[in-house]
Coordinates of C-alpha atoms and ligand atoms in Angstrom, one line a residue:
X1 CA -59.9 -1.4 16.8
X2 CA -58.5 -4.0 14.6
X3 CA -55.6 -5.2 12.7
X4 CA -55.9 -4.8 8.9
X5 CA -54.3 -7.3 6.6
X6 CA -51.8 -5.4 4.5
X7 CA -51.5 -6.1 0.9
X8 CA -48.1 -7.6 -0.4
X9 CA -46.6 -6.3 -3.7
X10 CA -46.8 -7.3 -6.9
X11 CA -50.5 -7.6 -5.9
X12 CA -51.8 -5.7 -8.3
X13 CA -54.6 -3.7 -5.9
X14 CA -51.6 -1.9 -5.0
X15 CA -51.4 -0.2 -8.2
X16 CA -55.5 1.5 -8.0
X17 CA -55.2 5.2 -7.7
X18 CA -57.2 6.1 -4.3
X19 CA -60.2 8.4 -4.8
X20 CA -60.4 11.9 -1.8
X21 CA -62.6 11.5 0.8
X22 CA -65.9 13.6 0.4
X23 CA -66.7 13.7 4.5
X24 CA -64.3 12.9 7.7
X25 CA -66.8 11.0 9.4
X26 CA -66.9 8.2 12.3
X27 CA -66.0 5.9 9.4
X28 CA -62.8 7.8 8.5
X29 CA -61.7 8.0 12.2
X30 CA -62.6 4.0 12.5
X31 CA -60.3 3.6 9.5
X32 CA -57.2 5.6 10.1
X33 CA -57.2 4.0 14.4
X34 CA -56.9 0.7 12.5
X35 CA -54.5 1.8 10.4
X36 CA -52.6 3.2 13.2
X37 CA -53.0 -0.4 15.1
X38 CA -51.8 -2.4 12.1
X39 CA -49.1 0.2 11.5
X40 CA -48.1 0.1 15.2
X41 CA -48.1 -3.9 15.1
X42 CA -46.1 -4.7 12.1
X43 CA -43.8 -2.5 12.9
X44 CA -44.0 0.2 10.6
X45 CA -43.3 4.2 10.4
X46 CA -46.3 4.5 7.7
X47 CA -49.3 3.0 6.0
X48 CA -51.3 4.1 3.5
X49 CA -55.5 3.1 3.1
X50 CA -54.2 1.7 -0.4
X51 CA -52.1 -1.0 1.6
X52 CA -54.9 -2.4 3.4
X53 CA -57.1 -2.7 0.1
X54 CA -59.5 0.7 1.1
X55 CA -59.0 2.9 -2.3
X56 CA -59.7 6.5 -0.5
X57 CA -56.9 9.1 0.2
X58 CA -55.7 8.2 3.5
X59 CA -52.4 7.8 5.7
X60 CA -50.9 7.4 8.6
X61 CA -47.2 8.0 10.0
X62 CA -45.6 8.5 13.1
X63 CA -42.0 8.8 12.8
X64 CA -41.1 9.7 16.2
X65 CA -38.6 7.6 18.7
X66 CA -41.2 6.2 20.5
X67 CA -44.3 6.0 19.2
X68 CA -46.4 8.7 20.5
X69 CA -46.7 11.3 17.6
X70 CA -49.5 9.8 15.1
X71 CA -50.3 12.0 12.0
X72 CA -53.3 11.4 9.9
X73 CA -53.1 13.3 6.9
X74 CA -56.7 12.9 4.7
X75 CA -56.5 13.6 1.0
X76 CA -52.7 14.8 1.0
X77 CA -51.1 17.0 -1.7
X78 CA -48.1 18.1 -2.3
X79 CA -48.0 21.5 -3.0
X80 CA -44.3 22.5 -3.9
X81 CA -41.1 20.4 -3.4
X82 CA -37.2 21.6 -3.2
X83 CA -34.3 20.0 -3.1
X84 CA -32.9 15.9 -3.6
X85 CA -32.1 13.4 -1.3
X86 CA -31.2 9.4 -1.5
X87 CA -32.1 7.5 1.0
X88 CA -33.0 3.3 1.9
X89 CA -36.2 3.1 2.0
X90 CA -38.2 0.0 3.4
X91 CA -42.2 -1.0 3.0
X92 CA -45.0 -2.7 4.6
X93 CA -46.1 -4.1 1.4
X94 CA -42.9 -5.4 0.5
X95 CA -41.3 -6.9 3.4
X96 CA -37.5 -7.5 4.0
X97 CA -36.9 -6.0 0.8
X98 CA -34.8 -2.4 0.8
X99 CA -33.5 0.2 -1.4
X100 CA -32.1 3.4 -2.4
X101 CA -34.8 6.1 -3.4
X102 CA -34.2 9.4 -4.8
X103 CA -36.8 12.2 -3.4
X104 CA -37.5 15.6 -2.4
X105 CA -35.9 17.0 -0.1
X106 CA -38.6 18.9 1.3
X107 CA -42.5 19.0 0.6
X108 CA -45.0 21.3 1.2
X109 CA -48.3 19.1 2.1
X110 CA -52.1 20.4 2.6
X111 CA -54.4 17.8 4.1
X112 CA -57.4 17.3 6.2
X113 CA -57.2 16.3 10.0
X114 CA -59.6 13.7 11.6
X115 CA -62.0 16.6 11.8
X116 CA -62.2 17.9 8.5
X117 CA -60.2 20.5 9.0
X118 CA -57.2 21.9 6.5
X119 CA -53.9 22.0 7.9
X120 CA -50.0 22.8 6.2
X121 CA -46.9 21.3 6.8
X122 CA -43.8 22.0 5.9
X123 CA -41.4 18.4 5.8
X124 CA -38.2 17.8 5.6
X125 CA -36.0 14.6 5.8
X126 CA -37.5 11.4 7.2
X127 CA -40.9 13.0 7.5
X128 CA -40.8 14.4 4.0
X129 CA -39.6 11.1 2.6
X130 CA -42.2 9.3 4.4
X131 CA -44.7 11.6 3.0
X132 CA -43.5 11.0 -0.5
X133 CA -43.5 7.6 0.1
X134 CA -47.3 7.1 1.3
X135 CA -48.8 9.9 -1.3
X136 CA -47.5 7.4 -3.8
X137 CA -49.5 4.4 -2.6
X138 CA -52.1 6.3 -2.6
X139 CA -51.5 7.4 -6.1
X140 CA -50.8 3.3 -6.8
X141 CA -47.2 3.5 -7.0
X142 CA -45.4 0.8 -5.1
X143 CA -40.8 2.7 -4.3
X144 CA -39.7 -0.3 -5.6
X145 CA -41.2 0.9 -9.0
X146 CA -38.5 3.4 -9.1
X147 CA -36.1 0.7 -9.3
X148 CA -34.7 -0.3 -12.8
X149 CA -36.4 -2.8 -15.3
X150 CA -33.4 -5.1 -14.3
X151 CA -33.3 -4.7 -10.8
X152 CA -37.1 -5.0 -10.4
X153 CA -38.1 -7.8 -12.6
X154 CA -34.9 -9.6 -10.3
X155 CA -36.7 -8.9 -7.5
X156 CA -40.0 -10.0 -8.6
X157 CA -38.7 -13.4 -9.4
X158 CA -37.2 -13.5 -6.1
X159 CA -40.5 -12.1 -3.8
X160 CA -42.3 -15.0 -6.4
X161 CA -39.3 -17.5 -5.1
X162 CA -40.2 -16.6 -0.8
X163 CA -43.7 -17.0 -1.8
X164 CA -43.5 -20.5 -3.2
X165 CA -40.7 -21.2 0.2
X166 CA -43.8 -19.5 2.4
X167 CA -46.9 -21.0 1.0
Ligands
LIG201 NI1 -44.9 1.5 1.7

């Protein structure tokens, strides 16, 4: 296994819409165990292939207390959606940065397992906000998008400020 480097926002590979994966093969299962690692390491709860610059539809989440419940869901939809929430969200790809998103409730997701197969689930609260979350990457959407013109273009000048302190 290995650690992946994660992409930081406003790098603009963030923004490429991920294409479905045609066939869960050894390469798939390589990919989504070093997701896992480098989601595991950071620490985060999720990570999506788009974060570590691979373009197919890809995630990885485990939300659980302490660590032992990883879900790999390949090419996820979403395939209804009920009720609102708001909640703080945070994100690998933008780090130490975190704020109030309004999602779904709950999601209905289909997806592929690491073997191909076709499973359902039916989330609700962090899980379904998590989901929500990574399906964006994956369709190039970065939370802090939902933000305002004002609030984001604030922030961008401040990430641009760290990054100038960093490098
Ligand atoms: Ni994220």
């Amino acid at each position: 296994m290995a650690l992946l480097p994660i992409l930081h926002f406003p790098d603009p590979r963030l923004h490429t819409r991920a294409k479905p994966i045609m066939v869960v093969d050894a390469g798939i299962r390589k990919l989504a165990a070093d997701m896992a690692e480098t989601m595991y390491a950071a620490p985060g709860i999720g990570l999506a292939a788009t974060q570590v610059d691979v373009h197919q539809r890809l995630l990885v989440l485990d939300i659980s207390e302490d660590k032992s419940q990883l879900q790999v869901f390949i090419n996820p939809e979403i395939l209804s959606r009920s009720g609102e929430c708001e909640g703080e969200e945070g994100c690998l790809s933008v780090p130490g940065i975190y704020e109030m998103v309004k999602r779904s409730e709950r999601v209905q997701v289909r997806a592929l397992d690491l073997e191909g197969k076709r499973f359902e689930v039916d989330a609700e609260g962090l899980l379904a906000v998590c989901l929500q979350h990574e399906i964006d990457h994956l369709d190039g959407k970065v939370f802090v998008e939902y933000l305002s013109r004002l609030k984001l273009s604030r922030l961008k000048a401040r990430l641009a400020k760290q990054a100038r302190i960093t490098v």
